Amino acid sequence: MTGNATRTRRDAIRAEYAAEEAEAAEAEALENEQAVVSVRVPASLAESLKARASAEHIPTSALIRRILTRAVHDPETPVLTVEQVEEIARRVFRESA
C-alpha cells in the first residue's frame, strides 16, 4: 500500500470508529433518560406483542414504547386496528377455553 492509500484507509477506519462511538453514546444517553416501568399483562397479550414486534423486526420494548407513546400523546388515534383486537380476543378465548 502506498502512503496515501494507507492514510485514506486509516482515515476511513477512524471515521467508522467515530460513527460507532457516537451511536453508542447516543444509545447510552437515551437509555439513561428512560425510566423502567414494569407491568403484568396476560400471557396471550405478551405473546401477541412479541409476535407483532418480531413481524416488524423491532424489539418488543420498542413496540410497547411506540404504542404507549401514541396512546398518551394522541388518544383519539387507535393504537391497534380492529383486526388486531379481534385476533387478540380470539387468542384469549382459545387460551381460556
PDB file of N, CA and C in Angstrom:
ATOM      1  N   MET A   1       0.831  -1.178   0.000  1.00  0.00           N
ATOM      2  CA  MET A   1       0.000   0.000   0.000  1.00  0.00           C
ATOM      3  C   MET A   1       0.878   1.245   0.000  1.00  0.00           C
ATOM      4  N   THR A   2       0.453   2.220  -0.721  1.00  0.00           N
ATOM      5  CA  THR A   2       1.203   3.474  -0.731  1.00  0.00           C
ATOM      6  C   THR A   2       0.846   4.269   0.514  1.00  0.00           C
ATOM      7  N   GLY A   3       1.652   5.261   0.802  1.00  0.00           N
ATOM      8  CA  GLY A   3       1.405   6.099   1.970  1.00  0.00           C
ATOM      9  C   GLY A   3       0.053   6.777   1.915  1.00  0.00           C
ATOM     10  N   ASN A   4      -0.324   7.223   0.717  1.00  0.00           N
ATOM     11  CA  ASN A   4      -1.609   7.897   0.548  1.00  0.00           C
ATOM     12  C   ASN A   4      -2.771   6.930   0.761  1.00  0.00           C
ATOM     13  N   ALA A   5      -2.644   5.722   0.217  1.00  0.00           N
ATOM     14  CA  ALA A   5      -3.694   4.711   0.365  1.00  0.00           C
ATOM     15  C   ALA A   5      -3.817   4.294   1.831  1.00  0.00           C
ATOM     16  N   THR A   6      -2.683   4.164   2.500  1.00  0.00           N
ATOM     17  CA  THR A   6      -2.690   3.791   3.917  1.00  0.00           C
ATOM     18  C   THR A   6      -3.377   4.868   4.747  1.00  0.00           C
ATOM     19  N   ARG A   7      -3.044   6.121   4.452  1.00  0.00           N
ATOM     20  CA  ARG A   7      -3.678   7.234   5.170  1.00  0.00           C
ATOM     21  C   ARG A   7      -5.179   7.262   4.920  1.00  0.00           C
ATOM     22  N   THR A   8      -5.586   7.050   3.683  1.00  0.00           N
ATOM     23  CA  THR A   8      -7.012   7.051   3.328  1.00  0.00           C
ATOM     24  C   THR A   8      -7.737   5.931   4.065  1.00  0.00           C
ATOM     25  N   ARG A   9      -7.121   4.753   4.077  1.00  0.00           N
ATOM     26  CA  ARG A   9      -7.734   3.604   4.763  1.00  0.00           C
ATOM     27  C   ARG A   9      -7.821   3.888   6.266  1.00  0.00           C
ATOM     28  N   ARG A  10      -6.761   4.426   6.839  1.00  0.00           N
ATOM     29  CA  ARG A  10      -6.743   4.740   8.267  1.00  0.00           C
ATOM     30  C   ARG A  10      -7.816   5.781   8.593  1.00  0.00           C
ATOM     31  N   ASP A  11      -7.968   6.798   7.735  1.00  0.00           N
ATOM     32  CA  ASP A  11      -8.991   7.829   7.954  1.00  0.00           C
ATOM     33  C   ASP A  11     -10.391   7.230   7.891  1.00  0.00           C
ATOM     34  N   ALA A  12     -10.596   6.294   6.955  1.00  0.00           N
ATOM     35  CA  ALA A  12     -11.904   5.640   6.831  1.00  0.00           C
ATOM     36  C   ALA A  12     -12.208   4.821   8.081  1.00  0.00           C
ATOM     37  N   ILE A  13     -11.201   4.111   8.584  1.00  0.00           N
ATOM     38  CA  ILE A  13     -11.388   3.308   9.795  1.00  0.00           C
ATOM     39  C   ILE A  13     -11.695   4.217  10.983  1.00  0.00           C
ATOM     40  N   ARG A  14     -10.964   5.328  11.095  1.00  0.00           N
ATOM     41  CA  ARG A  14     -11.220   6.276  12.191  1.00  0.00           C
ATOM     42  C   ARG A  14     -12.627   6.862  12.100  1.00  0.00           C
ATOM     43  N   ALA A  15     -13.059   7.193  10.895  1.00  0.00           N
ATOM     44  CA  ALA A  15     -14.398   7.758  10.709  1.00  0.00           C
ATOM     45  C   ALA A  15     -15.464   6.735  11.095  1.00  0.00           C
ATOM     46  N   GLU A  16     -15.254   5.480  10.700  1.00  0.00           N
ATOM     47  CA  GLU A  16     -16.214   4.427  11.049  1.00  0.00           C
ATOM     48  C   GLU A  16     -16.249   4.221  12.561  1.00  0.00           C
ATOM     49  N   TYR A  17     -15.076   4.213  13.185  1.00  0.00           N
ATOM     50  CA  TYR A  17     -14.990   4.053  14.638  1.00  0.00           C
ATOM     51  C   TYR A  17     -15.685   5.221  15.344  1.00  0.00           C
ATOM     52  N   ALA A  18     -15.458   6.433  14.860  1.00  0.00           N
ATOM     53  CA  ALA A  18     -16.080   7.615  15.468  1.00  0.00           C
ATOM     54  C   ALA A  18     -17.599   7.544  15.343  1.00  0.00           C
ATOM     55  N   ALA A  19     -18.082   7.092  14.190  1.00  0.00           N
ATOM     56  CA  ALA A  19     -19.533   6.959  13.991  1.00  0.00           C
ATOM     57  C   ALA A  19     -20.113   5.921  14.944  1.00  0.00           C
ATOM     58  N   GLU A  20     -19.412   4.794  15.111  1.00  0.00           N
ATOM     59  CA  GLU A  20     -19.879   3.758  16.037  1.00  0.00           C
ATOM     60  C   GLU A  20     -19.883   4.263  17.475  1.00  0.00           C
ATOM     61  N   GLU A  21     -18.856   4.998  17.854  1.00  0.00           N
ATOM     62  CA  GLU A  21     -18.783   5.550  19.205  1.00  0.00           C
ATOM     63  C   GLU A  21     -19.903   6.563  19.446  1.00  0.00           C
ATOM     64  N   ALA A  22     -20.177   7.395  18.442  1.00  0.00           N
ATOM     65  CA  ALA A  22     -21.249   8.381  18.575  1.00  0.00           C
ATOM     66  C   ALA A  22     -22.596   7.685  18.717  1.00  0.00           C
ATOM     67  N   GLU A  23     -22.802   6.635  17.933  1.00  0.00           N
ATOM     68  CA  GLU A  23     -24.056   5.876  18.013  1.00  0.00           C
ATOM     69  C   GLU A  23     -24.197   5.229  19.391  1.00  0.00           C
ATOM     70  N   ALA A  24     -23.121   4.657  19.901  1.00  0.00           N
ATOM     71  CA  ALA A  24     -23.161   4.028  21.220  1.00  0.00           C
ATOM     72  C   ALA A  24     -23.433   5.063  22.304  1.00  0.00           C
ATOM     73  N   ALA A  25     -22.813   6.226  22.196  1.00  0.00           N
ATOM     74  CA  ALA A  25     -23.031   7.290  23.185  1.00  0.00           C
ATOM     75  C   ALA A  25     -24.471   7.778  23.137  1.00  0.00           C
ATOM     76  N   GLU A  26     -25.025   7.894  21.934  1.00  0.00           N
ATOM     77  CA  GLU A  26     -26.416   8.321  21.793  1.00  0.00           C
ATOM     78  C   GLU A  26     -27.364   7.297  22.400  1.00  0.00           C
ATOM     79  N   ALA A  27     -27.103   6.023  22.152  1.00  0.00           N
ATOM     80  CA  ALA A  27     -27.939   4.960  22.720  1.00  0.00           C
ATOM     81  C   ALA A  27     -27.852   4.957  24.239  1.00  0.00           C
ATOM     82  N   GLU A  28     -26.647   5.167  24.768  1.00  0.00           N
ATOM     83  CA  GLU A  28     -26.470   5.201  26.217  1.00  0.00           C
ATOM     84  C   GLU A  28     -27.188   6.402  26.829  1.00  0.00           C
ATOM     85  N   ALA A  29     -27.111   7.554  26.174  1.00  0.00           N
ATOM     86  CA  ALA A  29     -27.795   8.750  26.677  1.00  0.00           C
ATOM     87  C   ALA A  29     -29.298   8.533  26.684  1.00  0.00           C
ATOM     88  N   LEU A  30     -29.814   7.935  25.624  1.00  0.00           N
ATOM     89  CA  LEU A  30     -31.247   7.658  25.545  1.00  0.00           C
ATOM     90  C   LEU A  30     -31.656   6.695  26.647  1.00  0.00           C
ATOM     91  N   GLU A  31     -30.844   5.669  26.855  1.00  0.00           N
ATOM     92  CA  GLU A  31     -31.137   4.690  27.894  1.00  0.00           C
ATOM     93  C   GLU A  31     -31.132   5.336  29.276  1.00  0.00           C
ATOM     94  N   ASN A  32     -30.205   6.257  29.498  1.00  0.00           N
ATOM     95  CA  ASN A  32     -30.120   6.929  30.797  1.00  0.00           C
ATOM     96  C   ASN A  32     -31.314   7.851  31.048  1.00  0.00           C
ATOM     97  N   GLU A  33     -31.953   8.331  29.983  1.00  0.00           N
ATOM     98  CA  GLU A  33     -33.115   9.205  30.121  1.00  0.00           C
ATOM     99  C   GLU A  33     -34.398   8.420  30.382  1.00  0.00           C
ATOM    100  N   GLN A  34     -34.361   7.125  30.150  1.00  0.00           N
ATOM    101  CA  GLN A  34     -35.570   6.323  30.257  1.00  0.00           C
ATOM    102  C   GLN A  34     -35.741   5.760  31.656  1.00  0.00           C
ATOM    103  N   ALA A  35     -36.991   5.678  32.051  1.00  0.00           N
ATOM    104  CA  ALA A  35     -37.334   5.047  33.318  1.00  0.00           C
ATOM    105  C   ALA A  35     -37.874   3.655  33.021  1.00  0.00           C
ATOM    106  N   VAL A  36     -37.647   2.757  33.911  1.00  0.00           N
ATOM    107  CA  VAL A  36     -38.132   1.400  33.740  1.00  0.00           C
ATOM    108  C   VAL A  36     -39.487   1.292  34.420  1.00  0.00           C
ATOM    109  N   VAL A  37     -40.475   0.830  33.673  1.00  0.00           N
ATOM    110  CA  VAL A  37     -41.811   0.606  34.205  1.00  0.00           C
ATOM    111  C   VAL A  37     -42.127  -0.859  33.982  1.00  0.00           C
ATOM    112  N   SER A  38     -42.500  -1.520  35.039  1.00  0.00           N
ATOM    113  CA  SER A  38     -42.822  -2.938  34.941  1.00  0.00           C
ATOM    114  C   SER A  38     -44.334  -3.096  35.051  1.00  0.00           C
ATOM    115  N   VAL A  39     -44.889  -3.904  34.181  1.00  0.00           N
ATOM    116  CA  VAL A  39     -46.331  -4.119  34.198  1.00  0.00           C
ATOM    117  C   VAL A  39     -46.624  -5.586  33.865  1.00  0.00           C
ATOM    118  N   ARG A  40     -47.605  -6.122  34.523  1.00  0.00           N
ATOM    119  CA  ARG A  40     -48.008  -7.506  34.243  1.00  0.00           C
ATOM    120  C   ARG A  40     -49.146  -7.477  33.232  1.00  0.00           C
ATOM    121  N   VAL A  41     -49.043  -8.344  32.235  1.00  0.00           N
ATOM    122  CA  VAL A  41     -50.093  -8.465  31.223  1.00  0.00           C
ATOM    123  C   VAL A  41     -50.398  -9.943  31.045  1.00  0.00           C
ATOM    124  N   PRO A  42     -51.584 -10.252  30.524  1.00  0.00           N
ATOM    125  CA  PRO A  42     -51.886 -11.660  30.259  1.00  0.00           C
ATOM    126  C   PRO A  42     -50.859 -12.256  29.284  1.00  0.00           C
ATOM    127  N   ALA A  43     -50.568 -13.530  29.454  1.00  0.00           N
ATOM    128  CA  ALA A  43     -49.588 -14.204  28.597  1.00  0.00           C
ATOM    129  C   ALA A  43     -49.956 -14.068  27.127  1.00  0.00           C
ATOM    130  N   SER A  44     -51.245 -14.119  26.833  1.00  0.00           N
ATOM    131  CA  SER A  44     -51.675 -14.019  25.433  1.00  0.00           C
ATOM    132  C   SER A  44     -51.339 -12.648  24.845  1.00  0.00           C
ATOM    133  N   LEU A  45     -51.484 -11.601  25.654  1.00  0.00           N
ATOM    134  CA  LEU A  45     -51.135 -10.264  25.184  1.00  0.00           C
ATOM    135  C   LEU A  45     -49.632 -10.151  24.974  1.00  0.00           C
ATOM    136  N   ALA A  46     -48.865 -10.696  25.906  1.00  0.00           N
ATOM    137  CA  ALA A  46     -47.405 -10.669  25.780  1.00  0.00           C
ATOM    138  C   ALA A  46     -46.973 -11.379  24.500  1.00  0.00           C
ATOM    139  N   GLU A  47     -47.574 -12.522  24.226  1.00  0.00           N
ATOM    140  CA  GLU A  47     -47.235 -13.266  23.012  1.00  0.00           C
ATOM    141  C   GLU A  47     -47.627 -12.484  21.755  1.00  0.00           C
ATOM    142  N   SER A  48     -48.785 -11.822  21.795  1.00  0.00           N
ATOM    143  CA  SER A  48     -49.215 -11.004  20.651  1.00  0.00           C
ATOM    144  C   SER A  48     -48.245  -9.861  20.410  1.00  0.00           C
ATOM    145  N   LEU A  49     -47.817  -9.216  21.489  1.00  0.00           N
ATOM    146  CA  LEU A  49     -46.851  -8.122  21.364  1.00  0.00           C
ATOM    147  C   LEU A  49     -45.517  -8.609  20.817  1.00  0.00           C
ATOM    148  N   LYS A  50     -45.062  -9.752  21.313  1.00  0.00           N
ATOM    149  CA  LYS A  50     -43.802 -10.323  20.828  1.00  0.00           C
ATOM    150  C   LYS A  50     -43.906 -10.684  19.346  1.00  0.00           C
ATOM    151  N   ALA A  51     -45.038 -11.264  18.953  1.00  0.00           N
ATOM    152  CA  ALA A  51     -45.227 -11.643  17.548  1.00  0.00           C
ATOM    153  C   ALA A  51     -45.256 -10.413  16.646  1.00  0.00           C
ATOM    154  N   ARG A  52     -45.950  -9.390  17.100  1.00  0.00           N
ATOM    155  CA  ARG A  52     -46.031  -8.156  16.300  1.00  0.00           C
ATOM    156  C   ARG A  52     -44.661  -7.496  16.187  1.00  0.00           C
ATOM    157  N   ALA A  53     -43.939  -7.444  17.291  1.00  0.00           N
ATOM    158  CA  ALA A  53     -42.594  -6.856  17.271  1.00  0.00           C
ATOM    159  C   ALA A  53     -41.685  -7.651  16.337  1.00  0.00           C
ATOM    160  N   SER A  54     -41.789  -8.947  16.408  1.00  0.00           N
ATOM    161  CA  SER A  54     -40.984  -9.798  15.529  1.00  0.00           C
ATOM    162  C   SER A  54     -41.327  -9.543  14.063  1.00  0.00           C
ATOM    163  N   ALA A  55     -42.610  -9.416  13.778  1.00  0.00           N
ATOM    164  CA  ALA A  55     -43.043  -9.150  12.399  1.00  0.00           C
ATOM    165  C   ALA A  55     -42.536  -7.802  11.902  1.00  0.00           C
ATOM    166  N   GLU A  56     -42.393  -6.855  12.822  1.00  0.00           N
ATOM    167  CA  GLU A  56     -41.908  -5.519  12.455  1.00  0.00           C
ATOM    168  C   GLU A  56     -40.390  -5.399  12.588  1.00  0.00           C
ATOM    169  N   HIS A  57     -39.741  -6.497  13.015  1.00  0.00           N
ATOM    170  CA  HIS A  57     -38.280  -6.542  13.149  1.00  0.00           C
ATOM    171  C   HIS A  57     -37.747  -5.483  14.109  1.00  0.00           C
ATOM    172  N   ILE A  58     -38.450  -5.347  15.247  1.00  0.00           N
ATOM    173  CA  ILE A  58     -38.008  -4.413  16.282  1.00  0.00           C
ATOM    174  C   ILE A  58     -38.118  -5.129  17.631  1.00  0.00           C
ATOM    175  N   PRO A  59     -37.388  -4.651  18.630  1.00  0.00           N
ATOM    176  CA  PRO A  59     -37.523  -5.257  19.961  1.00  0.00           C
ATOM    177  C   PRO A  59     -38.935  -5.026  20.523  1.00  0.00           C
ATOM    178  N   THR A  60     -39.386  -5.959  21.324  1.00  0.00           N
ATOM    179  CA  THR A  60     -40.718  -5.837  21.925  1.00  0.00           C
ATOM    180  C   THR A  60     -40.829  -4.554  22.737  1.00  0.00           C
ATOM    181  N   SER A  61     -39.790  -4.199  23.472  1.00  0.00           N
ATOM    182  CA  SER A  61     -39.839  -2.983  24.281  1.00  0.00           C
ATOM    183  C   SER A  61     -40.011  -1.738  23.406  1.00  0.00           C
ATOM    184  N   ALA A  62     -39.407  -1.734  22.218  1.00  0.00           N
ATOM    185  CA  ALA A  62     -39.560  -0.593  21.307  1.00  0.00           C
ATOM    186  C   ALA A  62     -41.003  -0.502  20.817  1.00  0.00           C
ATOM    187  N   LEU A  63     -41.609  -1.638  20.514  1.00  0.00           N
ATOM    188  CA  LEU A  63     -43.012  -1.650  20.084  1.00  0.00           C
ATOM    189  C   LEU A  63     -43.910  -1.133  21.200  1.00  0.00           C
ATOM    190  N   ILE A  64     -43.686  -1.594  22.419  1.00  0.00           N
ATOM    191  CA  ILE A  64     -44.514  -1.169  23.551  1.00  0.00           C
ATOM    192  C   ILE A  64     -44.351   0.325  23.797  1.00  0.00           C
ATOM    193  N   ARG A  65     -43.111   0.843  23.709  1.00  0.00           N
ATOM    194  CA  ARG A  65     -42.896   2.286  23.863  1.00  0.00           C
ATOM    195  C   ARG A  65     -43.675   3.052  22.797  1.00  0.00           C
ATOM    196  N   ARG A  66     -43.635   2.569  21.554  1.00  0.00           N
ATOM    197  CA  ARG A  66     -44.349   3.242  20.466  1.00  0.00           C
ATOM    198  C   ARG A  66     -45.859   3.246  20.731  1.00  0.00           C
ATOM    199  N   ILE A  67     -46.402   2.103  21.137  1.00  0.00           N
ATOM    200  CA  ILE A  67     -47.841   2.011  21.407  1.00  0.00           C
ATOM    201  C   ILE A  67     -48.232   2.937  22.554  1.00  0.00           C
ATOM    202  N   LEU A  68     -47.459   2.920  23.637  1.00  0.00           N
ATOM    203  CA  LEU A  68     -47.774   3.774  24.786  1.00  0.00           C
ATOM    204  C   LEU A  68     -47.639   5.257  24.442  1.00  0.00           C
ATOM    205  N   THR A  69     -46.619   5.598  23.681  1.00  0.00           N
ATOM    206  CA  THR A  69     -46.427   6.994  23.288  1.00  0.00           C
ATOM    207  C   THR A  69     -47.609   7.481  22.461  1.00  0.00           C
ATOM    208  N   ARG A  70     -48.034   6.673  21.497  1.00  0.00           N
ATOM    209  CA  ARG A  70     -49.199   7.061  20.681  1.00  0.00           C
ATOM    210  C   ARG A  70     -50.451   7.194  21.532  1.00  0.00           C
ATOM    211  N   ALA A  71     -50.635   6.252  22.447  1.00  0.00           N
ATOM    212  CA  ALA A  71     -51.839   6.270  23.283  1.00  0.00           C
ATOM    213  C   ALA A  71     -51.885   7.510  24.170  1.00  0.00           C
ATOM    214  N   VAL A  72     -50.735   7.919  24.682  1.00  0.00           N
ATOM    215  CA  VAL A  72     -50.690   9.064  25.589  1.00  0.00           C
ATOM    216  C   VAL A  72     -50.761  10.383  24.825  1.00  0.00           C
ATOM    217  N   HIS A  73     -50.013  10.489  23.738  1.00  0.00           N
ATOM    218  CA  HIS A  73     -49.925  11.762  23.019  1.00  0.00           C
ATOM    219  C   HIS A  73     -51.051  11.982  22.013  1.00  0.00           C
ATOM    220  N   ASP A  74     -51.654  10.918  21.541  1.00  0.00           N
ATOM    221  CA  ASP A  74     -52.738  11.051  20.567  1.00  0.00           C
ATOM    222  C   ASP A  74     -53.826  10.028  20.891  1.00  0.00           C
ATOM    223  N   PRO A  75     -54.546  10.248  22.001  1.00  0.00           N
ATOM    224  CA  PRO A  75     -55.503   9.237  22.461  1.00  0.00           C
ATOM    225  C   PRO A  75     -56.666   8.974  21.505  1.00  0.00           C
ATOM    226  N   GLU A  76     -56.897   9.855  20.564  1.00  0.00           N
ATOM    227  CA  GLU A  76     -58.000   9.650  19.626  1.00  0.00           C
ATOM    228  C   GLU A  76     -57.635   8.664  18.514  1.00  0.00           C
ATOM    229  N   THR A  77     -56.352   8.475  18.277  1.00  0.00           N
ATOM    230  CA  THR A  77     -55.908   7.558  17.235  1.00  0.00           C
ATOM    231  C   THR A  77     -55.862   6.152  17.804  1.00  0.00           C
ATOM    232  N   PRO A  78     -56.539   5.204  17.144  1.00  0.00           N
ATOM    233  CA  PRO A  78     -56.497   3.835  17.657  1.00  0.00           C
ATOM    234  C   PRO A  78     -55.073   3.281  17.612  1.00  0.00           C
ATOM    235  N   VAL A  79     -54.679   2.606  18.677  1.00  0.00           N
ATOM    236  CA  VAL A  79     -53.343   2.033  18.756  1.00  0.00           C
ATOM    237  C   VAL A  79     -53.298   0.728  17.981  1.00  0.00           C
ATOM    238  N   LEU A  80     -54.364  -0.052  18.078  1.00  0.00           N
ATOM    239  CA  LEU A  80     -54.476  -1.313  17.355  1.00  0.00           C
ATOM    240  C   LEU A  80     -55.624  -1.227  16.366  1.00  0.00           C
ATOM    241  N   THR A  81     -55.491  -1.944  15.280  1.00  0.00           N
ATOM    242  CA  THR A  81     -56.593  -1.998  14.319  1.00  0.00           C
ATOM    243  C   THR A  81     -57.679  -2.926  14.854  1.00  0.00           C
ATOM    244  N   VAL A  82     -58.854  -2.844  14.259  1.00  0.00           N
ATOM    245  CA  VAL A  82     -59.959  -3.730  14.653  1.00  0.00           C
ATOM    246  C   VAL A  82     -59.533  -5.182  14.478  1.00  0.00           C
ATOM    247  N   GLU A  83     -58.849  -5.466  13.388  1.00  0.00           N
ATOM    248  CA  GLU A  83     -58.406  -6.840  13.121  1.00  0.00           C
ATOM    249  C   GLU A  83     -57.441  -7.333  14.204  1.00  0.00           C
ATOM    250  N   GLN A  84     -56.552  -6.461  14.657  1.00  0.00           N
ATOM    251  CA  GLN A  84     -55.605  -6.851  15.692  1.00  0.00           C
ATOM    252  C   GLN A  84     -56.314  -7.114  17.020  1.00  0.00           C
ATOM    253  N   VAL A  85     -57.283  -6.297  17.351  1.00  0.00           N
ATOM    254  CA  VAL A  85     -58.047  -6.500  18.582  1.00  0.00           C
ATOM    255  C   VAL A  85     -58.828  -7.807  18.504  1.00  0.00           C
ATOM    256  N   GLU A  86     -59.432  -8.067  17.345  1.00  0.00           N
ATOM    257  CA  GLU A  86     -60.186  -9.318  17.182  1.00  0.00           C
ATOM    258  C   GLU A  86     -59.269 -10.529  17.309  1.00  0.00           C
ATOM    259  N   GLU A  87     -58.076 -10.453  16.751  1.00  0.00           N
ATOM    260  CA  GLU A  87     -57.129 -11.561  16.854  1.00  0.00           C
ATOM    261  C   GLU A  87     -56.722 -11.786  18.307  1.00  0.00           C
ATOM    262  N   ILE A  88     -56.492 -10.729  19.037  1.00  0.00           N
ATOM    263  CA  ILE A  88     -56.148 -10.856  20.461  1.00  0.00           C
ATOM    264  C   ILE A  88     -57.306 -11.490  21.214  1.00  0.00           C
ATOM    265  N   ALA A  89     -58.526 -11.053  20.924  1.00  0.00           N
ATOM    266  CA  ALA A  89     -59.706 -11.618  21.589  1.00  0.00           C
ATOM    267  C   ALA A  89     -59.836 -13.109  21.283  1.00  0.00           C
ATOM    268  N   ARG A  90     -59.588 -13.495  20.034  1.00  0.00           N
ATOM    269  CA  ARG A  90     -59.657 -14.921  19.671  1.00  0.00           C
ATOM    270  C   ARG A  90     -58.608 -15.735  20.440  1.00  0.00           C
ATOM    271  N   ARG A  91     -57.397 -15.190  20.551  1.00  0.00           N
ATOM    272  CA  ARG A  91     -56.338 -15.889  21.286  1.00  0.00           C
ATOM    273  C   ARG A  91     -56.707 -16.048  22.762  1.00  0.00           C
ATOM    274  N   VAL A  92     -57.211 -14.977  23.355  1.00  0.00           N
ATOM    275  CA  VAL A  92     -57.608 -15.034  24.760  1.00  0.00           C
ATOM    276  C   VAL A  92     -58.710 -16.064  24.947  1.00  0.00           C
ATOM    277  N   PHE A  93     -59.690 -16.069  24.053  1.00  0.00           N
ATOM    278  CA  PHE A  93     -60.789 -17.030  24.144  1.00  0.00           C
ATOM    279  C   PHE A  93     -60.278 -18.462  24.031  1.00  0.00           C
ATOM    280  N   ARG A  94     -59.385 -18.708  23.039  1.00  0.00           N
ATOM    281  CA  ARG A  94     -58.834 -20.039  22.849  1.00  0.00           C
ATOM    282  C   ARG A  94     -58.058 -20.501  24.087  1.00  0.00           C
ATOM    283  N   GLU A  95     -57.280 -19.598  24.656  1.00  0.00           N
ATOM    284  CA  GLU A  95     -56.461 -19.962  25.806  1.00  0.00           C
ATOM    285  C   GLU A  95     -57.281 -20.181  27.081  1.00  0.00           C
ATOM    286  N   SER A  96     -58.424 -19.513  27.167  1.00  0.00           N
ATOM    287  CA  SER A  96     -59.247 -19.644  28.369  1.00  0.00           C
ATOM    288  C   SER A  96     -60.233 -20.803  28.263  1.00  0.00           C
ATOM    289  N   ALA A  97     -60.410 -21.331  27.052  1.00  0.00           N
ATOM    290  CA  ALA A  97     -61.382 -22.431  26.852  1.00  0.00           C
ATOM    291  C   ALA A  97     -60.812 -23.765  27.260  1.00  0.00           C
TER     292      ALA A  97
END
